[in-house]
Short mmCIF file of C-alpha atoms in Angstrom, two decimals:
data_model
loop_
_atom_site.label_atom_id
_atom_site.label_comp_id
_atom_site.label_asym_id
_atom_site.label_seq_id
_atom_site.Cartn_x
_atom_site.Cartn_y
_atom_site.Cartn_z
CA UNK A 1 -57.03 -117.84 29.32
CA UNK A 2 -54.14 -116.77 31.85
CA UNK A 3 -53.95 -113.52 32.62
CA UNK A 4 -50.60 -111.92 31.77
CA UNK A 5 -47.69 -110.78 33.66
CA UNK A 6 -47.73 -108.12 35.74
CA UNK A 7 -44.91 -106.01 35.52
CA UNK A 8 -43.19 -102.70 37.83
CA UNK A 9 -41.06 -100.10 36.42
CA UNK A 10 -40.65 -97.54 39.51
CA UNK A 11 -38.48 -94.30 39.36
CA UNK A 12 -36.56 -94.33 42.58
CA UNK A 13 -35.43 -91.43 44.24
CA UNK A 14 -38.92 -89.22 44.96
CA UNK A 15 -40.21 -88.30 48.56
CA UNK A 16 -44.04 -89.21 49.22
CA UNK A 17 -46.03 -87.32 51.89
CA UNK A 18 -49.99 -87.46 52.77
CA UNK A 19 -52.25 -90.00 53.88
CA UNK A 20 -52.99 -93.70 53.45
CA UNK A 21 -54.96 -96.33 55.32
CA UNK A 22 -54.00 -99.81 55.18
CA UNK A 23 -56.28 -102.48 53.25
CA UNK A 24 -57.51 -105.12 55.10
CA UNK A 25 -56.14 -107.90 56.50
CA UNK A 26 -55.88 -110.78 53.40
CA UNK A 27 -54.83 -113.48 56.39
CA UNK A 28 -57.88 -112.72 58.27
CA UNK A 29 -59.80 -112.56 55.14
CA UNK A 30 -58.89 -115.71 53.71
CA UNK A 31 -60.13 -117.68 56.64
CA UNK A 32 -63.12 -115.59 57.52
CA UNK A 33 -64.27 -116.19 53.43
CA UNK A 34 -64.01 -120.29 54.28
CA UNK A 35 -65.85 -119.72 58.31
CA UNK A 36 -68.70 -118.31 56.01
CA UNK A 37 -69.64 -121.82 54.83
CA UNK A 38 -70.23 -122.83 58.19
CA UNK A 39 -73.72 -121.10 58.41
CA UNK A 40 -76.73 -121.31 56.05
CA UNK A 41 -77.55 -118.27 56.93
CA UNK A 42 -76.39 -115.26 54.81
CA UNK A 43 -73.02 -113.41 55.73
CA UNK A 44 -71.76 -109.87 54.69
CA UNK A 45 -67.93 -108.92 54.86
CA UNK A 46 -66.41 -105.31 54.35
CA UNK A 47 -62.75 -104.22 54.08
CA UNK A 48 -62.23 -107.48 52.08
CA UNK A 49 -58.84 -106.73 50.39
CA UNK A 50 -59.49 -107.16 46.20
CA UNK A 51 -56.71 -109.27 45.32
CA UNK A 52 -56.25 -112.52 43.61
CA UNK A 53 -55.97 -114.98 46.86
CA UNK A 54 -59.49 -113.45 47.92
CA UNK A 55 -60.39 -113.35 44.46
CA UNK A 56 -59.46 -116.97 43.68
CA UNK A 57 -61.19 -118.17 47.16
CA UNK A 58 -64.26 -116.84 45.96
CA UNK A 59 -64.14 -118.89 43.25
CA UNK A 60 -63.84 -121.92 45.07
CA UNK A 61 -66.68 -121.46 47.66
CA UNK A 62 -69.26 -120.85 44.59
CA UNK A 63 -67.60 -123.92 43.17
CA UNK A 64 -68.98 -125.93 46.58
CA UNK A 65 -72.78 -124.00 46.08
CA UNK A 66 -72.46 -120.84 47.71
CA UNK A 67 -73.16 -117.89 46.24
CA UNK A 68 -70.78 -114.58 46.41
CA UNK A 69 -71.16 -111.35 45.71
CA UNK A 70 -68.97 -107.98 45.29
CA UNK A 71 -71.53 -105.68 46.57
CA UNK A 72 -68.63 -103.07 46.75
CA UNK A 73 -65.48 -103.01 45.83
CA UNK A 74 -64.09 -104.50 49.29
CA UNK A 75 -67.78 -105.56 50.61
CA UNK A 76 -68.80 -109.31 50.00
CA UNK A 77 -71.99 -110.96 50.38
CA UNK A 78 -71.91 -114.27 50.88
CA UNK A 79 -75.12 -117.24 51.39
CA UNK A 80 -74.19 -120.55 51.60
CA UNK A 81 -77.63 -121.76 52.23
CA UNK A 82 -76.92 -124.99 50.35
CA UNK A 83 -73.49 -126.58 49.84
CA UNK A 84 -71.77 -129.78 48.61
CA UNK A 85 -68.71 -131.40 49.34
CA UNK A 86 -67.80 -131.39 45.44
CA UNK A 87 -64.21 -132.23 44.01
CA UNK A 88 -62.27 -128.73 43.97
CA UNK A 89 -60.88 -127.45 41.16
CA UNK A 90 -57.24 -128.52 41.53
CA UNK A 91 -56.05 -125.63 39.13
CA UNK A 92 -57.92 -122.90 41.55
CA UNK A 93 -55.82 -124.70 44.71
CA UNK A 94 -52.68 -124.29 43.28
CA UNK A 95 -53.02 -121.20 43.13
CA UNK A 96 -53.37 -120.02 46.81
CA UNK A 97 -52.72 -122.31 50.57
CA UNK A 98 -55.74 -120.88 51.82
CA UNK A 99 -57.51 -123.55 49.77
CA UNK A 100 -56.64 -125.75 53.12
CA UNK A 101 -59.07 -123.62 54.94
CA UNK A 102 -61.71 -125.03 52.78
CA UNK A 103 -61.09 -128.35 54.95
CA UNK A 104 -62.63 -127.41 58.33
CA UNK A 105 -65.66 -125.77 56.90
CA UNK A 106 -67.17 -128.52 54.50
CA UNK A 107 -66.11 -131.25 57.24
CA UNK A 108 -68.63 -129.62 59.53
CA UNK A 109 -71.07 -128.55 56.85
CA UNK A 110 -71.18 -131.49 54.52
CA UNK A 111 -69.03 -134.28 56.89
CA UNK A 112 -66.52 -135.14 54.57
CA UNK A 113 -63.89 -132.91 51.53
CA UNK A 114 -62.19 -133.66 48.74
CA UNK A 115 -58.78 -131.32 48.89
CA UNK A 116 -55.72 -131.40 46.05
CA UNK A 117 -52.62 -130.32 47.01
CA UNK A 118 -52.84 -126.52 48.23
CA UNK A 119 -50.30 -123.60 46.48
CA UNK A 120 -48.47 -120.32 47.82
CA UNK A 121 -45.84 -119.06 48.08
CA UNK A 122 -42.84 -121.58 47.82
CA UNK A 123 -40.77 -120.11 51.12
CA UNK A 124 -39.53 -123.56 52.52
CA UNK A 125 -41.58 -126.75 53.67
CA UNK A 126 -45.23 -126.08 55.34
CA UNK A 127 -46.30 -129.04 56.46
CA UNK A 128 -49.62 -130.00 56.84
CA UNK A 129 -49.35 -132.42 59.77
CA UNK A 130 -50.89 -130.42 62.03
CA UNK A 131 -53.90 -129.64 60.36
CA UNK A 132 -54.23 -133.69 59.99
CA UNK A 133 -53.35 -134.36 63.95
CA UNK A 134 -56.35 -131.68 65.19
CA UNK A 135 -58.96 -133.02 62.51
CA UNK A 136 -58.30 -136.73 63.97
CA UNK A 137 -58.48 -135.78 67.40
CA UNK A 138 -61.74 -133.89 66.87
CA UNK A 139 -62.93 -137.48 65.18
CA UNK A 140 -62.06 -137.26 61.49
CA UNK A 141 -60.59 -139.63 59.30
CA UNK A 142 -57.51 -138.30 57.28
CA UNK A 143 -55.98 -139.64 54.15
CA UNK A 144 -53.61 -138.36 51.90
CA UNK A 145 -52.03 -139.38 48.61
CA UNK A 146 -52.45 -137.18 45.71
CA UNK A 147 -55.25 -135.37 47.35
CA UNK A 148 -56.58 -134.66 50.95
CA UNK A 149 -59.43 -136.91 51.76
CA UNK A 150 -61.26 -136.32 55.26
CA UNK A 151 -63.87 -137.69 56.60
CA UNK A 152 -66.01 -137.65 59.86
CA UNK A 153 -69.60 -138.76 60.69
CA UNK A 154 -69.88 -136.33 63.73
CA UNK A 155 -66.92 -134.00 65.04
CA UNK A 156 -66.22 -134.36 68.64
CA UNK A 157 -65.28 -131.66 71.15
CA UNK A 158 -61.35 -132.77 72.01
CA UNK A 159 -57.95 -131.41 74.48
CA UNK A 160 -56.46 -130.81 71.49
CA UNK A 161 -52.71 -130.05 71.55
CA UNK A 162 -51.26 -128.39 67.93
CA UNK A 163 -47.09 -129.62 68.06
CA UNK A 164 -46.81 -125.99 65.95
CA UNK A 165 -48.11 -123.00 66.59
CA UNK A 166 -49.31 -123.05 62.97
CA UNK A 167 -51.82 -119.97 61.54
CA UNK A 168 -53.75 -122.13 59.44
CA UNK A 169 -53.92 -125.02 61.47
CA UNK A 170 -55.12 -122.76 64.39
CA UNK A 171 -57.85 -121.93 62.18
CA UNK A 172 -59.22 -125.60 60.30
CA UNK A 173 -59.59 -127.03 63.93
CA UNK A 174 -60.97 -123.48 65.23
CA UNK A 175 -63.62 -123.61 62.52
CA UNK A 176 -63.85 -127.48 63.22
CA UNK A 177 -64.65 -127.02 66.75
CA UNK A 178 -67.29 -124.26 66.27
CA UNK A 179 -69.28 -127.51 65.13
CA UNK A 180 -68.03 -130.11 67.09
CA UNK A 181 -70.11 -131.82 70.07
CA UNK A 182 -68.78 -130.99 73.62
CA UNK A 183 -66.00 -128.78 74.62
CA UNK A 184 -62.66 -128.45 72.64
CA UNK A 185 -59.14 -127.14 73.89
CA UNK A 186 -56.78 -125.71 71.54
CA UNK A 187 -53.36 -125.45 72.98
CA UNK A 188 -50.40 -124.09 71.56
CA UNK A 189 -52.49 -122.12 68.98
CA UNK A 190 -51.25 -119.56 67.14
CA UNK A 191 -52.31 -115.58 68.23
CA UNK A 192 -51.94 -113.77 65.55
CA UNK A 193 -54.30 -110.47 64.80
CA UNK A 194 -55.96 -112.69 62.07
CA UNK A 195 -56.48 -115.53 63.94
CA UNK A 196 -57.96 -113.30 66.75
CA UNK A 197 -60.13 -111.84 63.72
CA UNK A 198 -61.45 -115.34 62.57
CA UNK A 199 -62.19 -116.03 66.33
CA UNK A 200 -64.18 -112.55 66.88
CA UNK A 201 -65.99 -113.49 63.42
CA UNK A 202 -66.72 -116.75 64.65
CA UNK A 203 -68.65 -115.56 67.59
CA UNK A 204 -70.49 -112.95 65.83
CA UNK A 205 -71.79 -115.79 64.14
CA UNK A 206 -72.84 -117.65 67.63
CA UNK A 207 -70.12 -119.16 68.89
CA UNK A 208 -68.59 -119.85 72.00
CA UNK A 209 -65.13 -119.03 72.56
CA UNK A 210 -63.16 -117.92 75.35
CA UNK A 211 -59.33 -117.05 75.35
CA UNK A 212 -59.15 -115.40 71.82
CA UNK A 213 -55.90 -113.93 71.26
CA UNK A 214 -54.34 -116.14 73.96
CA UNK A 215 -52.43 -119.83 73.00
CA UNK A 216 -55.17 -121.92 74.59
CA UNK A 217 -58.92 -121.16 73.25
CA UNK A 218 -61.68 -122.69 74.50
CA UNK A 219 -64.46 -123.81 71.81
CA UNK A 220 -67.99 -125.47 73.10
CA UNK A 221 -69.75 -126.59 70.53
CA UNK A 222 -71.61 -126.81 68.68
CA UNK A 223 -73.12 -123.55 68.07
CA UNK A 224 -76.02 -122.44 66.81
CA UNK A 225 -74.72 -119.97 63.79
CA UNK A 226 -76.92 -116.96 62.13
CA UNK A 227 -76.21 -114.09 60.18
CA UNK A 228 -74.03 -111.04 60.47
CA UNK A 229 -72.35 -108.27 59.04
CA UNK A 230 -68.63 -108.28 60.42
CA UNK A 231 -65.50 -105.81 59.00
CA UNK A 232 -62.41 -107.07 58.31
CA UNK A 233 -59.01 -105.47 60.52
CA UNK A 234 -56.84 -103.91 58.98
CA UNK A 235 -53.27 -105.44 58.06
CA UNK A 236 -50.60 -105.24 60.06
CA UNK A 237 -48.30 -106.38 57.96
CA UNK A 238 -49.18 -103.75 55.31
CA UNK A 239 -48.48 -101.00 57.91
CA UNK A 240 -45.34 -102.62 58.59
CA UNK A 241 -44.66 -102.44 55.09
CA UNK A 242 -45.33 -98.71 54.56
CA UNK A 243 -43.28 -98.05 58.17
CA UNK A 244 -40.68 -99.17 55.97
CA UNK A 245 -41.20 -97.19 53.07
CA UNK A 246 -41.64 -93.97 54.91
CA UNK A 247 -38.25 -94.69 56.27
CA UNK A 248 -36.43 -95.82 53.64
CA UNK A 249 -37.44 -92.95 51.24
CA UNK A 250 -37.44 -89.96 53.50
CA UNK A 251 -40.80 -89.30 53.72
CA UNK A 252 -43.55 -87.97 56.30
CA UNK A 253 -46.95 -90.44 56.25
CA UNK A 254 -49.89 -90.72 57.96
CA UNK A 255 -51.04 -93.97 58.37
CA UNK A 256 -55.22 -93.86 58.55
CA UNK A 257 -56.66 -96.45 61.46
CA UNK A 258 -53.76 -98.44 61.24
CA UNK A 259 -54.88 -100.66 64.07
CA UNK A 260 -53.06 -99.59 66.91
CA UNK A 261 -53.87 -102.72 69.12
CA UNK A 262 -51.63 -105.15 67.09
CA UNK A 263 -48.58 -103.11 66.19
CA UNK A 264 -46.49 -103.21 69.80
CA UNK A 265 -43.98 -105.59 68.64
CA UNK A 266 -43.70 -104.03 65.05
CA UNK A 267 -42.78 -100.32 66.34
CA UNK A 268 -40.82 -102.25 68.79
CA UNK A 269 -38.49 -104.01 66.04
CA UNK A 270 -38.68 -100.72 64.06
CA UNK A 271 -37.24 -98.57 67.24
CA UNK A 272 -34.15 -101.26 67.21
CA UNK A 273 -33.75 -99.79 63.58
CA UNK A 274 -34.18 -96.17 64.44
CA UNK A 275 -37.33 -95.42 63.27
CA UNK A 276 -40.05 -94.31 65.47
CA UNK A 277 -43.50 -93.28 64.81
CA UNK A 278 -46.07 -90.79 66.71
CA UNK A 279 -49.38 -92.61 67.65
CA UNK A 280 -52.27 -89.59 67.09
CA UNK A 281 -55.83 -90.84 68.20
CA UNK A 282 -56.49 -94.11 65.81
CA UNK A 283 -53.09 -92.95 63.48
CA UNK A 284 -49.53 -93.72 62.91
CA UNK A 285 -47.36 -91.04 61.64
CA UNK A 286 -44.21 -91.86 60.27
CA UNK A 287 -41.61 -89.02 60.55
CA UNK A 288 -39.59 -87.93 57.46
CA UNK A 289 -36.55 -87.21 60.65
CA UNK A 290 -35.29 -90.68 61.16
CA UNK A 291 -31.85 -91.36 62.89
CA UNK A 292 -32.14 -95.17 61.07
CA UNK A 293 -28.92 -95.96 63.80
CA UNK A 294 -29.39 -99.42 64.68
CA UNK A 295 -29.67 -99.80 68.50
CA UNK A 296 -26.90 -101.92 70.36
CA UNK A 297 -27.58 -104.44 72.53
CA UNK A 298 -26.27 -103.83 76.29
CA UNK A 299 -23.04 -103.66 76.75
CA UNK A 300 -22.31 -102.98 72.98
CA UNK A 301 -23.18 -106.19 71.44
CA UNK A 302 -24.20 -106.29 67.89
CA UNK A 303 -27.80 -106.87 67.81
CA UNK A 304 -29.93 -109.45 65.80
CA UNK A 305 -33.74 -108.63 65.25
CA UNK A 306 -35.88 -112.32 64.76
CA UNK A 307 -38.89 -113.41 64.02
CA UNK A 308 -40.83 -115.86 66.40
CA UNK A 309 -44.63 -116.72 66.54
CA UNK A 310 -47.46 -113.92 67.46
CA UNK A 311 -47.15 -111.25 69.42
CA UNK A 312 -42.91 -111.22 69.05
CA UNK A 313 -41.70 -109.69 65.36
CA UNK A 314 -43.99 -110.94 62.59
CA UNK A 315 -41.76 -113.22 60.44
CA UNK A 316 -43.25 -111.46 56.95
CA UNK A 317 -41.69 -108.47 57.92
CA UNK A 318 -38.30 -109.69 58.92
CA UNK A 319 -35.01 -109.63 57.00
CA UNK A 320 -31.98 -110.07 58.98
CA UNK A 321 -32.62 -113.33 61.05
CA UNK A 322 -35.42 -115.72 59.44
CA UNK A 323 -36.12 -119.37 60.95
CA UNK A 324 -39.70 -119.61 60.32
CA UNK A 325 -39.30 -120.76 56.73
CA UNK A 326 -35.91 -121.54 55.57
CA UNK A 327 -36.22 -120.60 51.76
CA UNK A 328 -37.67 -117.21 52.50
CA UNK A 329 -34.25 -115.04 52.18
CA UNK A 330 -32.80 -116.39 49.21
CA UNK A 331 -34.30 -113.18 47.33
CA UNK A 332 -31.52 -110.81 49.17
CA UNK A 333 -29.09 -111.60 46.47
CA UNK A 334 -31.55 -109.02 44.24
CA UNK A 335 -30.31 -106.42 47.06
CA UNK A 336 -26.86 -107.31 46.92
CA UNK A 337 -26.84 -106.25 43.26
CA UNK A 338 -28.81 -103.15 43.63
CA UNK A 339 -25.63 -102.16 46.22
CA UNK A 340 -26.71 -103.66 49.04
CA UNK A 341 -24.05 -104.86 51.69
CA UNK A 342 -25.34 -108.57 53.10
CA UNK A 343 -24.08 -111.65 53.88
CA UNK A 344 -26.43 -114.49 53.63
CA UNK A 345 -25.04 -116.61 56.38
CA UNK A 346 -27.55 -119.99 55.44
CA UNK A 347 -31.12 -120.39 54.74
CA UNK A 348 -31.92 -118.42 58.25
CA UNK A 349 -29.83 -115.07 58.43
CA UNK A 350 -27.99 -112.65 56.93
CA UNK A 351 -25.95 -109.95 58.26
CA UNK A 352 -26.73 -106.36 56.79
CA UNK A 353 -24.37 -103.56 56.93
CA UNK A 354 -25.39 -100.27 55.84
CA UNK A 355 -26.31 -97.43 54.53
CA UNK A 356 -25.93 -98.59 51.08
CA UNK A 357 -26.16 -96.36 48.21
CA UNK A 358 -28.93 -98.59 46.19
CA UNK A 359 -29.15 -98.48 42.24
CA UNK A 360 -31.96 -99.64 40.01
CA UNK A 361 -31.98 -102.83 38.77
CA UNK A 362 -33.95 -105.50 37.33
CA UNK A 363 -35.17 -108.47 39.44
CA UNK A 364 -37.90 -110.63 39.49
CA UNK A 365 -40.51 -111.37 42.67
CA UNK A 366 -40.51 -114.95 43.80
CA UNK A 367 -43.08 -114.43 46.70
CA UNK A 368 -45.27 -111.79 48.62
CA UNK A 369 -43.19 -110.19 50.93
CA UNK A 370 -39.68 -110.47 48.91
CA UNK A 371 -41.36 -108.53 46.05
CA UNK A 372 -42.63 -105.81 48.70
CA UNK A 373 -38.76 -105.13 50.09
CA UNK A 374 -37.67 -105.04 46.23
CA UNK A 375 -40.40 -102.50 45.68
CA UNK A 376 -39.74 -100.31 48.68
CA UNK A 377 -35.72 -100.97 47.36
CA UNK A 378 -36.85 -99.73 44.05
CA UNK A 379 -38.38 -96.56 45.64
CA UNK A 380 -35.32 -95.69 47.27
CA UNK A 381 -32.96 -96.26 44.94
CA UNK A 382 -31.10 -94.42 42.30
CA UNK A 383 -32.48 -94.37 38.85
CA UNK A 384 -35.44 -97.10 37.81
CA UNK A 385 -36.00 -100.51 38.89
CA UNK A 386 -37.89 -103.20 36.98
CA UNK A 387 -39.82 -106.12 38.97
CA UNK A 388 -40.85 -108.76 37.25
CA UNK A 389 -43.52 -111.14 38.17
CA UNK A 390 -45.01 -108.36 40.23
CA UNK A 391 -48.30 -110.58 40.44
CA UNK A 392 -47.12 -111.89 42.99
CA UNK A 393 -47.03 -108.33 45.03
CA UNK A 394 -50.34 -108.36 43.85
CA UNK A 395 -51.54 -111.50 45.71
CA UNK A 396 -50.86 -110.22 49.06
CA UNK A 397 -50.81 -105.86 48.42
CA UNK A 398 -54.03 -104.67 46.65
CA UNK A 399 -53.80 -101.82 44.14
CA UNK A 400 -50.49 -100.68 46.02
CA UNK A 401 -49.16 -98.96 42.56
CA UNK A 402 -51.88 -96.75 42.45
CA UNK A 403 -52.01 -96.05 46.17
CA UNK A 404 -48.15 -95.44 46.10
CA UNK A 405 -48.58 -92.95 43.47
CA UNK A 406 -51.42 -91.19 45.47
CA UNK A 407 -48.50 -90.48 47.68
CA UNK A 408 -45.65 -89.41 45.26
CA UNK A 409 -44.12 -92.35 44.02
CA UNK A 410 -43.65 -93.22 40.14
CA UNK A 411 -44.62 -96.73 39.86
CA UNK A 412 -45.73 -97.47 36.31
CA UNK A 413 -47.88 -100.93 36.06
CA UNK A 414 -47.42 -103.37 33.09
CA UNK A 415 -50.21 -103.94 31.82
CA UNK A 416 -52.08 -100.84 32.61
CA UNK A 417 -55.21 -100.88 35.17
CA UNK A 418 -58.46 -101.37 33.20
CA UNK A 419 -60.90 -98.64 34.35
#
C-alpha cells in the first residue's frame, strides 16, 4: 500500500540559532550501497542518510540476494556473499535513478543485468548514453528497448573517454573497471565529492586507483576485494542548503564537521551573494550579520553566478543561471507568487532582483532541490506556507523538519513522525 503524502505547513518569520551537522552524503551513498555488491565479503556503512532513495536501494540489492541490515539508524550492514542477476522490480526503479548504478555491479558480479527504465527527479533529459558507450568499451554488450539489457563474458581494462562529464556514468564504469582485466582510463570523469567518496570506498575494498578527485582516474583491475567498514562524507549540498537558510532567515548556525575540503567553490558563490562564513577547526559558522549585497563584476557589470561540473558551483544549489538540466527552474514561478521579483529568461536563467518582501503561500514540490528553496522561502517569509508533495524533500533531506525545529523553526509535518 502507498504510503501517503507528505505534507509542510511552516510558520515563517522565526530566527534559529545552535548547532547542526549535516547528514551524509545521499549521492555518495547511493553508489557506495550498489559498489557493495561487488565483494562477497561483508561490508559495513555509517552516516548512511535514512531516506527513501537509500531506503528504496536497499530494497533492490536484497531483491538480487544480498542481505541488508539497519544496524543503526544511519549504519548499514551489508553481505552479498551470494547474488543473482534477477529481473528488478520495475516499480522499485521508478522510483529512484540510482537504480542505474545497479548496472556496473551485477555486470562484474554475475556478467550480465536486467535494468527497466530508471526514475528521479524529472529536471530535463538525462541521457543514458554514456553509461552505454563506457560499458561497451570495457567489453559489454548493450541493448535497450523497454529495459536495459547488458551483457559481457569478461570486462576488459579500456582508454575509456566519457563525451559527459556525467556523475553516474563516472561511477557504473568506475565500479566496472574495479573488475575489469588490465588497466582502464577514465577521462573526462566527473569529480565530484561523491564520486571521490565511491573511489576512496572502492579502494578500501582493494582496489587500485590513482587520480581520485581528478578528471582522468586510473583503474587496474581486477582487484582482489575484502571487507571493510567505511563512513560516508558528509553532504555538501546539505550545507549549502543550510548556508542558505542561515542567511535568508537572519540567523547565527554552527554547522558541525561540515566537510571543509569540498566547500571552496560553495562559500565562493555564497561571498558573490554577500554571505560569508567563519571556518572554526572542522566547523562552519554562519553569521546572523550578513550584508546579502550582491558583488559586481569589475568594472560594474552585473554579475551572473552558474553552475558547471565539479569543483565550479554545484548545479543543485544554483538558481539564477541553470544549463545543466533545462527543466530544473520552472519551479521559480512558486517564488514569484510568494513576492519574489524574477524573470525566467528560458529553460536556463532567470534574473532575480531583490530584497523581496516574501508571503506565505501554497505550492507544491516537483523535485529535491526546488522543494528545499520553497522551504527555506517558507522560513523566511511572512505568515505560513504550505508545501505539498514534500516527499519529495524527503528523498534527498532526511528528517530535516525535525532537525529544523531543533533549531527554531515551526515546521509542522503531515502526517506526523511515527515514534
Amino acid at each position: 500500500m502507498p504510503a501517503p503524502p507528505i505534507q509542510y505547513i511552516i510558520e515563517g518569520g522565526h530566527r534559529l540559532s545552535g548547532t547542526i551537522e549535516p547528514s551524509g552524503n545521499k549521492n555518495a551513498a547511493l553508489p557506495i550501497i550498489a559498489a557493495a555488491l561487488l565483494t562477497e565479503h561483508p561490508v559495513t556503512l555509517d552516516n548512511v542518510p535514512r531516506i527513501r532513495d537509500t531506503e528504496t536501494l536497499v530494497e533492490l540489492i536484497r531483491s538480487v540476494g544480498a542481505s541488508a541490515e539497519w544496524q543503526k539508524p544511519n549504519t548499514l550492514a551489508i553481505h552479498a556473499k551470494d547474488i543473482r542477476a534477477a529481473d528488478l522490480d520495475p516499480e522499485l526503479c521508478a522510483r529512484i535513478r540510482a537504480s542505474i548504478l545497479l548496472a556496473g555491479p551485477l555486470l562484474a558480479r554475475c556478467g550480465e543485468v536486467v535494468l527497466p527504465p530508471p526514475g528521479g527527479d524529472v529536471i530535463g533529459r538525462r541521457r543514458l548514453d554514456t553509461h552505454f558507450l563506457a560499458f561497451e568499451q570495457l567489453g559489454a554488450t548493450v541493448t535497450a528497448s523497454t529495459r536495459l539489457e547488458l551483457r559481457a563474458l569478461s570486462l576488459k581494462g579500456a582508454d575509456v573517454f566519457l563525451d559527459e562529464p556525467s556523475v553516474t556514468a563516472t561511477e557504473n564504469a568506475l565500479m566496472a573497471a574495479v573488475a575489469a582485466h588490465g588497466t582502464t582510463y577514465l577521462r573526462n570523469a566527473a569529480s565530484e565529492p561523491h564520486v571521490q567518496d565511491l573511489a576512496h570506498f572502492l579502494v578500501a575494498l582493494g582496489a587500485r586507483i590513482d587520480g581520485i578527485g581528478t578528471n582522468t582516474m586510473v583503474v587496474h583491475g581486477p582487484a582482489t576485494l575484502g571487507s571493510v567498514n567505511y563512513a560516508i562524507g558528509p553532504d555538501h549540498i546539505e550545507v549549502g542548503s543550510l548556508i542558505g537558510l542561515a542567511a535568508v532567515t537572519r540567523s547565527k548556525l554552527r554547522i558541525a564537521r561540515a566537510g571543509l575540503t569540498h566547500l571552496r567553490s560553495i562559500r565562493m558563490g555564497f561571498e558573490r551573494l554577500g554571505i560569508s562564513c567563519e571556518v572554526e577547526g572542522d566547523d562552519l559558522v554562519v553569521s546572523d550579520r550578513q550584508t546579502l549585497k550582491i558583488t559586481d563584476d569589475f568594472g560594474g557589470h552585473v554579475p551572473k553566478l552558474e553552475d558547471q561540473p565539479w569543483p565550479a558551483f554545484p548545479a543543485d544549489l544554483i538558481l539564477m543561471f541553470e544549463k545543466m538540466f533545462e527543466s530544473r527552474m520552472f519551479f521559480v514561478d512558486k517564488l514569484i507568487a510568494m513576492g519574489g521579483r524574477i524573470v525566467l529568461c528560458d529553460p536556463h536563467r532567470a534574473i532575480v532582483a531583490g530584497p523581496s518582501r516574501l508571503k506565505g503561500a501554497l505550492m507544491s514540490s516537483p523535485d529535491i532541490r526546488a522543494g528545499m528553496a520553497m522551504l527555506l522561502a517558507a522560513a523566511c517569509a511572512e505568515g505560513t506556507s504550505t508545501i505539498n508533495n514534500a516527499d519529495q524533500i524527503e528523498r534527498g533531506y532526511e528528517r530535516i523538519d525535525q532537525r529544523l525545529n531543533a533549531l527554531g523553526a515551526k515546521i509542522t509535518r503531515v502526517p506526523a513522525r511515527g515514534s
